Coordinates of C-alpha atoms in Angstrom, one line a residue:
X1 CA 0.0 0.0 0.0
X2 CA 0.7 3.5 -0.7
X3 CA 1.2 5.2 2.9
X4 CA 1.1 8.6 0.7
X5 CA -1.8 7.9 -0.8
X6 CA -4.1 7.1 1.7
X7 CA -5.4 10.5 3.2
X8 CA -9.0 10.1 1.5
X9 CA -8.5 6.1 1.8
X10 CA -8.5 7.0 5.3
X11 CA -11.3 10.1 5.0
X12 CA -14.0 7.3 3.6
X13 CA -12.9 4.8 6.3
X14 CA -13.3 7.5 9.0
X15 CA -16.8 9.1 7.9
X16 CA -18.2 5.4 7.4
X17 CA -16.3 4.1 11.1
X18 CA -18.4 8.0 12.6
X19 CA -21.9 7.2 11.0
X20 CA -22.2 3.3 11.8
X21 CA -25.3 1.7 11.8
X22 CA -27.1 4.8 10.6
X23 CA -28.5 4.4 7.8
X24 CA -27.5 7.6 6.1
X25 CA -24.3 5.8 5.2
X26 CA -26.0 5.2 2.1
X27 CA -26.8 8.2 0.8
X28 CA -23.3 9.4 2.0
X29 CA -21.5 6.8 1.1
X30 CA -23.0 7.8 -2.7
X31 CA -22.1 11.2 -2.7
X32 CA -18.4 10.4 -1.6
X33 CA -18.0 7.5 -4.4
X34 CA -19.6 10.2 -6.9
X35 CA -16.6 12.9 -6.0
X36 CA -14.2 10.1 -6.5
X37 CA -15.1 8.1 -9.2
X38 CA -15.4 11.4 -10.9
X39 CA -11.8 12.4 -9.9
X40 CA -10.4 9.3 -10.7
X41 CA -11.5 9.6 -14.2
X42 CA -10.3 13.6 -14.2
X43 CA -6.9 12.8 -12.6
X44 CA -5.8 10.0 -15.0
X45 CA -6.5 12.1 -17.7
X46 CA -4.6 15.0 -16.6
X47 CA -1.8 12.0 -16.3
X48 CA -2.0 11.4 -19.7
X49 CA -2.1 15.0 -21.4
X50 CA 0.9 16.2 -19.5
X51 CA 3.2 13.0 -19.6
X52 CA 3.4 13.5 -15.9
X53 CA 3.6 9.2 -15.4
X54 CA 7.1 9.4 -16.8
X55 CA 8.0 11.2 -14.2
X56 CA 7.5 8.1 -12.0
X57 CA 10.5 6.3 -10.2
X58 CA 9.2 2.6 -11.4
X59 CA 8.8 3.7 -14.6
X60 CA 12.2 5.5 -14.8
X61 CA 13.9 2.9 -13.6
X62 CA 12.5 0.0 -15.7
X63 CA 13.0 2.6 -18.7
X64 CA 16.7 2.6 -17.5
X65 CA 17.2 -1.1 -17.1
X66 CA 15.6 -2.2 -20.3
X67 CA 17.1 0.5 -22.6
X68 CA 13.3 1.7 -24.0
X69 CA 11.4 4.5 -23.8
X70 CA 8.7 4.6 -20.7
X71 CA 6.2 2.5 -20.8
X72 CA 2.6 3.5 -19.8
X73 CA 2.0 0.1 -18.6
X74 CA 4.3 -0.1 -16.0
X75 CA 3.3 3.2 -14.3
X76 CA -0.3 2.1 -14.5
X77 CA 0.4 -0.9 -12.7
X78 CA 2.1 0.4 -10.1
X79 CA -0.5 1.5 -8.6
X80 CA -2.9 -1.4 -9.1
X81 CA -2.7 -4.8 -6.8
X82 CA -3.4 -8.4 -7.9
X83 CA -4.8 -9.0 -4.9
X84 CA -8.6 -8.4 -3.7
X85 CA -7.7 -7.2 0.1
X86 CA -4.8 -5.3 -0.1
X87 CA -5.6 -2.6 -2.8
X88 CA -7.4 -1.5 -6.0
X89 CA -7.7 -4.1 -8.6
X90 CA -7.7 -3.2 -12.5
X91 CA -11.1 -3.9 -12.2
X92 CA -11.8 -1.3 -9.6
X93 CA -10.1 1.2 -11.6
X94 CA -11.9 0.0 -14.9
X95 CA -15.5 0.2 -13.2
X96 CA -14.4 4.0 -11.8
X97 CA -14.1 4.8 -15.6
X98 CA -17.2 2.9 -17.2
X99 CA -19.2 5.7 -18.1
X100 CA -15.9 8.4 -18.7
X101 CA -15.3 7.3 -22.1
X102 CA -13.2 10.1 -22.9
X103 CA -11.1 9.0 -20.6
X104 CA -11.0 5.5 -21.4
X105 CA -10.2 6.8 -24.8
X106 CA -7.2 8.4 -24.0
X107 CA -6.2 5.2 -21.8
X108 CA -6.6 3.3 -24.8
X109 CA -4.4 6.0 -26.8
X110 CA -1.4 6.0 -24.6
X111 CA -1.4 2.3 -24.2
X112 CA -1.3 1.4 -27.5
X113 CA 1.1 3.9 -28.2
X114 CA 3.2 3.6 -25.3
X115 CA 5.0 6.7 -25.7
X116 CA 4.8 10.2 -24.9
X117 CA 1.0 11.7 -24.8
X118 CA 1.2 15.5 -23.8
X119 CA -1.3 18.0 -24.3
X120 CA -0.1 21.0 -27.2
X121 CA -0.2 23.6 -24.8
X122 CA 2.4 26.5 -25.4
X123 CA 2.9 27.3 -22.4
X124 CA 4.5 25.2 -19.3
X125 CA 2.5 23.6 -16.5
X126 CA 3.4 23.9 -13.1
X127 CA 3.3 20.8 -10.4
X128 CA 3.0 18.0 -13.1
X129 CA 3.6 15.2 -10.1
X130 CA 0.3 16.7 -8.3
X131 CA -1.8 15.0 -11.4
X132 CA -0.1 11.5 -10.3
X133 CA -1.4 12.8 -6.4
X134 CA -4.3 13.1 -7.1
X135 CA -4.7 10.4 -9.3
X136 CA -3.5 7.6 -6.5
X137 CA -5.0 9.8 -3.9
X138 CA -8.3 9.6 -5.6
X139 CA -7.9 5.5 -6.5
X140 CA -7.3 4.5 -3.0
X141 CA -10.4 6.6 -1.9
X142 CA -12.3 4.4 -4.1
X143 CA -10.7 1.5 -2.9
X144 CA -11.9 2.1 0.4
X145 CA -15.4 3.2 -0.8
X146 CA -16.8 0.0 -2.9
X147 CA -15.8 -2.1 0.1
X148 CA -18.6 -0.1 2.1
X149 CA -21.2 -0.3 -0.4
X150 CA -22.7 -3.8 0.0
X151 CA -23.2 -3.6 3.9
X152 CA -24.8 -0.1 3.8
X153 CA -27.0 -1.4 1.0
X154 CA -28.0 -4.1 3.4
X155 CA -27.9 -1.7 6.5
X156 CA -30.1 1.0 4.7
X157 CA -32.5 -1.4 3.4
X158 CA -33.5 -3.1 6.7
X159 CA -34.3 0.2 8.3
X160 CA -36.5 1.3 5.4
X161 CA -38.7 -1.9 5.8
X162 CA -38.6 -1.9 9.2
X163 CA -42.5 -0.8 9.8
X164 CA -42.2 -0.3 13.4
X165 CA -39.3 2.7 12.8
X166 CA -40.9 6.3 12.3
X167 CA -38.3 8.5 11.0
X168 CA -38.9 11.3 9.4
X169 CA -36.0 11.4 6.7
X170 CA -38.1 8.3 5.2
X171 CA -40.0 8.9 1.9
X172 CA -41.8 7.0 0.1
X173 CA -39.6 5.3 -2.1
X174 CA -36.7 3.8 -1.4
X175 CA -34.9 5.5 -4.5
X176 CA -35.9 9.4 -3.4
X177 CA -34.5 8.4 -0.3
X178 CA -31.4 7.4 -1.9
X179 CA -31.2 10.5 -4.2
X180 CA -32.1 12.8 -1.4
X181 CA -35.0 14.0 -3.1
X182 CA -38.9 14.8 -2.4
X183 CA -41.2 14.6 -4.8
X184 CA -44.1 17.1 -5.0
X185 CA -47.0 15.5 -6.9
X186 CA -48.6 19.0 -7.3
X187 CA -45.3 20.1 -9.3
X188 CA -44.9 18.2 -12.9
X189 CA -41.5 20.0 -13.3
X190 CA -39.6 18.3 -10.3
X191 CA -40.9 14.5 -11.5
X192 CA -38.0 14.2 -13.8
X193 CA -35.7 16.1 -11.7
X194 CA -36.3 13.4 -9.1
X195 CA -36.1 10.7 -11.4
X196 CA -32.8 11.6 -13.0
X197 CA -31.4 12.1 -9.6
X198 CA -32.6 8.9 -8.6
X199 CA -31.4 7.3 -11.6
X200 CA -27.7 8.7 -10.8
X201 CA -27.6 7.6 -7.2
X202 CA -29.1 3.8 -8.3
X203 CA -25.8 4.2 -10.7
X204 CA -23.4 5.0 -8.3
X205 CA -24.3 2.0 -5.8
X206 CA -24.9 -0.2 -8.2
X207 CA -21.3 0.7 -10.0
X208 CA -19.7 0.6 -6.3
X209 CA -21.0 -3.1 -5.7
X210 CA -20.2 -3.8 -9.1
X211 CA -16.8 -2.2 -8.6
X212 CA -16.5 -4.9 -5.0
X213 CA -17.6 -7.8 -6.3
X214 CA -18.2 -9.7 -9.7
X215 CA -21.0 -11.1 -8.6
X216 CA -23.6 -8.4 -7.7
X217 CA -25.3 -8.3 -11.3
X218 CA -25.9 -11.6 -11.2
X219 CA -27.5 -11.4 -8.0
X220 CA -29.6 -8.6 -8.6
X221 CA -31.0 -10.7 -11.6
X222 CA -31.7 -14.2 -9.1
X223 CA -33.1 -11.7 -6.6
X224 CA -35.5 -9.7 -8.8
X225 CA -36.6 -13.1 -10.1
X226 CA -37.6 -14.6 -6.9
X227 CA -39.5 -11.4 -5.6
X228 CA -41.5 -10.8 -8.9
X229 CA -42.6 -14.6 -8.0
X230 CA -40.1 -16.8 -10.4
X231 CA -38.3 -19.9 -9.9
X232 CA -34.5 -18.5 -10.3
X233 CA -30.9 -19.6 -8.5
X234 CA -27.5 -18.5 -9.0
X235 CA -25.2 -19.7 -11.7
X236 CA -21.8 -18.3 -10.0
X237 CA -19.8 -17.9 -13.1
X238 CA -16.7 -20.4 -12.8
X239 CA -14.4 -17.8 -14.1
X240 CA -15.3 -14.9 -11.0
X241 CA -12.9 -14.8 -8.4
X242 CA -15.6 -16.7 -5.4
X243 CA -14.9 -13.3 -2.9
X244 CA -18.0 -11.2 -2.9
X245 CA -20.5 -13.8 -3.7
X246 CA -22.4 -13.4 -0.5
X247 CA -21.8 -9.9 -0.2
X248 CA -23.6 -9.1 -3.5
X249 CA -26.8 -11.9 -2.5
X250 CA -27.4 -10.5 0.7
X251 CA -27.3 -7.1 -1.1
X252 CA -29.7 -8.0 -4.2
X253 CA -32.2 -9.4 -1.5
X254 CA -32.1 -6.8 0.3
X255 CA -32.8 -4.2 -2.2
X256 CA -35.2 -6.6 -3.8
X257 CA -37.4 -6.2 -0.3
X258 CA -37.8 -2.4 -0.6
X259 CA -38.2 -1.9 -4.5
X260 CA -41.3 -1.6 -6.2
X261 CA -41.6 -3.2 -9.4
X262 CA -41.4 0.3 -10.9
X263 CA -38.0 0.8 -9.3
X264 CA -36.9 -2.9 -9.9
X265 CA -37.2 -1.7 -13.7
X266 CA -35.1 1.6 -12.6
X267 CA -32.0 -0.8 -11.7
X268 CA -32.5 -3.0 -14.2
X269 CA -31.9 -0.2 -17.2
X270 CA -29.3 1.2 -15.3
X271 CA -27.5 -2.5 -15.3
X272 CA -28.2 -2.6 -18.9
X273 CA -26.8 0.7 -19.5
X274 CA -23.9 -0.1 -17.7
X275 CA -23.3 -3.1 -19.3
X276 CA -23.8 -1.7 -22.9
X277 CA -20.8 0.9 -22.4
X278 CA -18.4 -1.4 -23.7
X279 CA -14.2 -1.1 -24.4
X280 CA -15.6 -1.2 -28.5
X281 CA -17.3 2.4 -28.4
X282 CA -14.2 3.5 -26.5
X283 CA -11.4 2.0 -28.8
X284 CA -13.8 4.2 -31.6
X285 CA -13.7 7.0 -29.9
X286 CA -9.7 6.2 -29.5
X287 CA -9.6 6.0 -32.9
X288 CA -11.4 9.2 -33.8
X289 CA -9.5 12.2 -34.4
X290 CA -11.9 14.6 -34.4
X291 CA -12.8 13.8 -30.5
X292 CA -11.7 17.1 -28.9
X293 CA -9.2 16.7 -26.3
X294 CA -10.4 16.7 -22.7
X295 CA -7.6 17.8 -20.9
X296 CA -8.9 20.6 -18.3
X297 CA -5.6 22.5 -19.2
X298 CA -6.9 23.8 -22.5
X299 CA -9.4 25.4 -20.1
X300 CA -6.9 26.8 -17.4
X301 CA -4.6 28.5 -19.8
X302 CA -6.9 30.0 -22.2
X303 CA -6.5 27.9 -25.2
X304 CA -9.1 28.3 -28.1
X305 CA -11.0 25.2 -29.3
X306 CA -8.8 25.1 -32.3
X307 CA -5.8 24.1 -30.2
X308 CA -8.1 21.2 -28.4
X309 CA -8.8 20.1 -31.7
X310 CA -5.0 20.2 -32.9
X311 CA -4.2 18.1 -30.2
X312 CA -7.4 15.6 -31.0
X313 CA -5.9 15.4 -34.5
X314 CA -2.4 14.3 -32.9
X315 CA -3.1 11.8 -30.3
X316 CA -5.3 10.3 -33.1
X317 CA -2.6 9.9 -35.8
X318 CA -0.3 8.3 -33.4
X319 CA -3.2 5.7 -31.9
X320 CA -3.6 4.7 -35.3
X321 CA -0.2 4.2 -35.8
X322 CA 0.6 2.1 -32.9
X323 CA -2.5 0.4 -33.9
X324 CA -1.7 -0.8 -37.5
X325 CA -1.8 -4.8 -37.7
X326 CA 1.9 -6.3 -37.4
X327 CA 4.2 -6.5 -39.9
X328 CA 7.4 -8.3 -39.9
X329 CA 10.4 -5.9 -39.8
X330 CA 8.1 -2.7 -38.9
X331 CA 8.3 -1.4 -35.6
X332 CA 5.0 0.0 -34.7
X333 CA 6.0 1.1 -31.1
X334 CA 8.7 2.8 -32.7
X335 CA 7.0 4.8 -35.3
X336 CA 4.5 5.8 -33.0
X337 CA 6.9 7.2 -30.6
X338 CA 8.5 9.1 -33.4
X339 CA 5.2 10.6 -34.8
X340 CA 4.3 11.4 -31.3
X341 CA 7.8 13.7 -31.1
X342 CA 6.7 15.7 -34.3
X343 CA 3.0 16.4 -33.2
X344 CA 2.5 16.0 -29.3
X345 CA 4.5 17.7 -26.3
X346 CA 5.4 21.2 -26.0
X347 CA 5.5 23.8 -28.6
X348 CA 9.3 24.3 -28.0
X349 CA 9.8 20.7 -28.2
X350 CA 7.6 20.0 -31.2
X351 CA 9.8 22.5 -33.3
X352 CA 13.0 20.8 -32.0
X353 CA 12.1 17.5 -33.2
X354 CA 11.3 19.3 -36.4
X355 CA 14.2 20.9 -37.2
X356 CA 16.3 17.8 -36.4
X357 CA 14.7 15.5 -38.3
X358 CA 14.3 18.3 -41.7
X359 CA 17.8 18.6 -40.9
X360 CA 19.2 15.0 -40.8
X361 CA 17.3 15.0 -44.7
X362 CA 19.4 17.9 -45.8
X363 CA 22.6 17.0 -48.2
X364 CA 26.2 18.3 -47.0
X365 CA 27.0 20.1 -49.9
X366 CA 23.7 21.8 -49.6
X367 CA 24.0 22.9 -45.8
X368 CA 27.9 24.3 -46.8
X369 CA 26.0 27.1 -49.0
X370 CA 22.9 27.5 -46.5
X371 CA 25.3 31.0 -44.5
X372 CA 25.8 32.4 -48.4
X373 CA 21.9 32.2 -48.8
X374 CA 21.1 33.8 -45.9
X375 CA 23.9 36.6 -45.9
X376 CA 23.0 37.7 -49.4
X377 CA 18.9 37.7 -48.3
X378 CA 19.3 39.1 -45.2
X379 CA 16.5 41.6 -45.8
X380 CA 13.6 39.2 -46.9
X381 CA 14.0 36.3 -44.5
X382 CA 14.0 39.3 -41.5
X383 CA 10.9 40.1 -43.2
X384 CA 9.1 37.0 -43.9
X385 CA 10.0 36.0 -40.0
X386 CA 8.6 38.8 -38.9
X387 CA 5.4 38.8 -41.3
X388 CA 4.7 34.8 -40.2
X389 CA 4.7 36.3 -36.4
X390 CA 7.4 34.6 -35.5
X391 CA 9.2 36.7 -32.4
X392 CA 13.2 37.8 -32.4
X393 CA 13.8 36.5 -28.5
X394 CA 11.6 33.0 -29.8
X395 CA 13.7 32.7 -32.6
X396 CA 16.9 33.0 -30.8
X397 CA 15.8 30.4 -28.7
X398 CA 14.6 27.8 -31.1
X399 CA 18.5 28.5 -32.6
X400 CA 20.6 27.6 -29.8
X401 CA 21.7 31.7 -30.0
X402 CA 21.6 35.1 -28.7
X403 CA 18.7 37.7 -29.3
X404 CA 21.6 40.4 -30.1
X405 CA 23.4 37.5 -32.5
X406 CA 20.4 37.1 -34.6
X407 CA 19.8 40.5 -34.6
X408 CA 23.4 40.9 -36.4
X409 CA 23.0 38.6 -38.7
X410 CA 19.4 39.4 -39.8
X411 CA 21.5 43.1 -41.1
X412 CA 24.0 41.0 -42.9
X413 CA 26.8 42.4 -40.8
X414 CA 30.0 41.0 -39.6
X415 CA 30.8 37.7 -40.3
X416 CA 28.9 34.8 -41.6
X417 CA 26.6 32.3 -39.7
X418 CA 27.8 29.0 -38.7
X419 CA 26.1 26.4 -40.9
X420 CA 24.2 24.5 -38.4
X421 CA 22.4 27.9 -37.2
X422 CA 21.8 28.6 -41.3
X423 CA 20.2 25.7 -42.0
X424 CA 18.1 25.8 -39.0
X425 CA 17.5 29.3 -39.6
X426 CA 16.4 28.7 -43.1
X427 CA 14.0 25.5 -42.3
X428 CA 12.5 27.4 -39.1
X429 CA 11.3 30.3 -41.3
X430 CA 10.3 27.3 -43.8
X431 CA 8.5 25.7 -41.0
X432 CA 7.1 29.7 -39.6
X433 CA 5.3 30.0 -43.4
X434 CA 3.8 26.8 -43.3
X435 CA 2.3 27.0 -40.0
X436 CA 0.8 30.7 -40.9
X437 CA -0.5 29.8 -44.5
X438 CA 2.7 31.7 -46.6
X439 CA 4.9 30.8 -49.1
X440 CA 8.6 30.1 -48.0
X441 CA 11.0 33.2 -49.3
X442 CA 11.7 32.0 -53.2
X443 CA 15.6 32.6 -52.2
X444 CA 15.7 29.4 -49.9
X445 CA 16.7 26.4 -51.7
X446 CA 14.3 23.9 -52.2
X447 CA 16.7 20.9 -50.9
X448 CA 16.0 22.7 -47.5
X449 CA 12.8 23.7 -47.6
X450 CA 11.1 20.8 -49.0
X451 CA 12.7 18.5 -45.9
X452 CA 10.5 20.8 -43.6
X453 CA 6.9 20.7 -45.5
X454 CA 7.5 16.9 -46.2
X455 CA 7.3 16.5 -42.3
X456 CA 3.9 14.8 -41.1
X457 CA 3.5 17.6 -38.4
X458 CA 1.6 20.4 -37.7
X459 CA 2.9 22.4 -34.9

């Protein structure tokens, strides 16, 4: 276990340990597997879109003694148990995402990629190993909530059928009570207001028993059976682990005691709907490029829809590379993690990786006469920099070189450029065009510029 992680492990185990056989555990205990099943979800996502997971001592150390580039796989696992009883399972985790698909889709992305997925955001972010907090800090909260939800199920369901309690936070349905809701029969708008916050709270305990135990649909099913009157019995699928099997019967007969037929159909469609949102719709929405991205830090640092979609766009391409079927000699993993340098990470990066690989394409013969170009155009390149918005200071900086060195050069004074910084120079303004809709200068030679709009990037 985590020691680390535990604070809202320990919050859930403390609230439940204060309320005890009160039967507003339930409604509590609904509310708190809401918040975390919701930050789960939010926090491994914000994992993904910044690359903070490579950041991660197992996985930097398993990078190191294998010679390969991180693996997703082996941070995700670290902080998932095999075992029932000492911490989340993959199948807690994959029941906390069942109806985030967007973040399920970027699971699916990064896994089959297994390479860097960062969002396209210019600018830095600050505290990138607080996403992999919160992320562990919100799975072991759900840990310790599932484990509470069959036993307040029973607990809550016994004191609603117990006739000879008056209390007067009891409705009249069992489902209102769970929501929290009244309903007003004299006010038609606040029906499906009740309903749909009934429907959500049946969701969230049913997905926390699911989450516990393998077993609970099942039982639900035999125990729905037997109170509408048919002859039904358990089937216990071979293949479930056997822990949970009595938890999730004495649950599902429980509930079937205080539901009406009416609300026996509520948790019925909710099972269904649970059980319809399949890994398939996922791996399409995986696939889709057009899926903006979900990152919340498009939203905390201003960027426009367009960037979202951008970065969409990206993480699509490179899912569908790592995805291609296997062919002998071709290294998907590889190709992927090279088309993830050219259109994922940050903006400085991205241009970088660019330049490197436009200049690795570049003849020698043709970088010895790339300082002679620009000398002798001094004046148009300054210009078509400065008309594709491309800044002096950012310029320098994507160069390797000084503001006040650039500046020289761009007035054709003093001595020549280096030919490293020419050829760059020439392929960054090359790549500055491009990205603003202009035509390269005419004076830069197409053996460089062609290298750069070849490039299967948009930065």
């Amino acid at each position: 276990m985590f020691q680390r992680h535990l604070h809202r492990h320990d919050d859930v185990n403390l609230v439940m340990s204060a309320l005890g056989d009160d039967p507003q555990c339930l409604p509590v205990l609904i509310a708190l597997g809401a918040t975390l099943r919701r930050d789960v979800a939010s926090a491994l996502r914000e994992v993904i879109a910044t690359g903070a997971w490579q950041g991660d001592a197992r996985v930097r150390s398993a990078a190191a003694h294998w010679r390969e580039q991180p693996r997703f796989q082996v941070f995700l696992e670290h902080g998932l148990e095999k075992r029932r009883d000492r911490g989340p399972k993959y199948e807690h985790l994959d029941t906390a995402l069942l109806t985030f698909p967007e973040t399920r889709a970027a699971l699916y992305r990064v896994s089959a990629a297994e390479c860097p997925q960062h969002c396209r955001t210019k600018t830095g972010t600050f505290a990138e190993d607080r996403h992999v907090d919160d992320y562990r800090q919100a799975l072991f909260g759900w840990y310790a909530a599932i484990q509470h939800a069959h036993a307040c199920v029973v607990r809550a369901a016994r004191w609603f059928a117990d006739p000879q309690r008056s209390d007067s936070r009891r409705p009249e349905a069992f489902t209102d009570w769970l929501s929290g809701t009244r309903r007003r029969h004299n006010s038609s708008g606040a029906v499906p207001e009740a309903e749909s916050a009934a429907q959500r709270a049946l969701q969230e305990t049913i997905l926390m028993m699911h989450a516990w135990s393998p077993h609970t649909f099942e039982a639900i099913d035999v125990a729905f059976q037997n109170a509408e009157g048919e002859d039904a019995s358990h089937g216990w699928g071979g293949s479930f682990e056997p822990a949970g099997r009595y938890e999730a019967q004495a649950a599902a007969d429980a509930l079937a005691s205080v539901l009406s037929p009416q609300e026996r159909q509520q948790v019925r469609d909710v099972i269904d709907g649970i059980e319809s949102d399949d890994e398939y719709h996922d791996m399409d929405l995986a696939k889709d490029s057009t899926l903006a991205c979900t990152s919340d830090r498009h939203r905390a640092y201003g960027a426009g829809p367009g960037e979202r979609e951008d970065c969409a766009t990206a993480r699509g391409r490179v899912y569908e590379e790592a995805s291609q079927p296997w062919n002998e000699g071709v290294d998907r993993a590889a190709d992927a993690a090279r088309l993830a340098r050219f259109l994922l990470g940050p903006h400085t990066d991205r241009i970088h990786n660019a330049l490197a690989a436009a200049r690795a394409a570049v003849a020698r013969d043709t970088t010895e006469s790339a300082p002679q170009v620009w000398h002798d155009n001094a004046e148009p390149l300054r210009e078509a920099r400065e008309a594709g918005g491309l800044d002096l200071h950012d310029a320098a900086g994507h160069l390797g070189i000084k503001p006040a060195t650039l500046q020289r050069f761009e007035q054709a004074t003093g001595k020549l450029p280096g030919r490293p910084v020419s050829l760059s120079y020439l392929q960054l303004l090359t790549l500055t065009c491009t990205q603003a809709g202009r035509i390269a200068p005419a004076c830069i030679p197409q053996a460089i510029s062609q290298p750069v709009i070849s490039l299967p990037t948009t930065l």
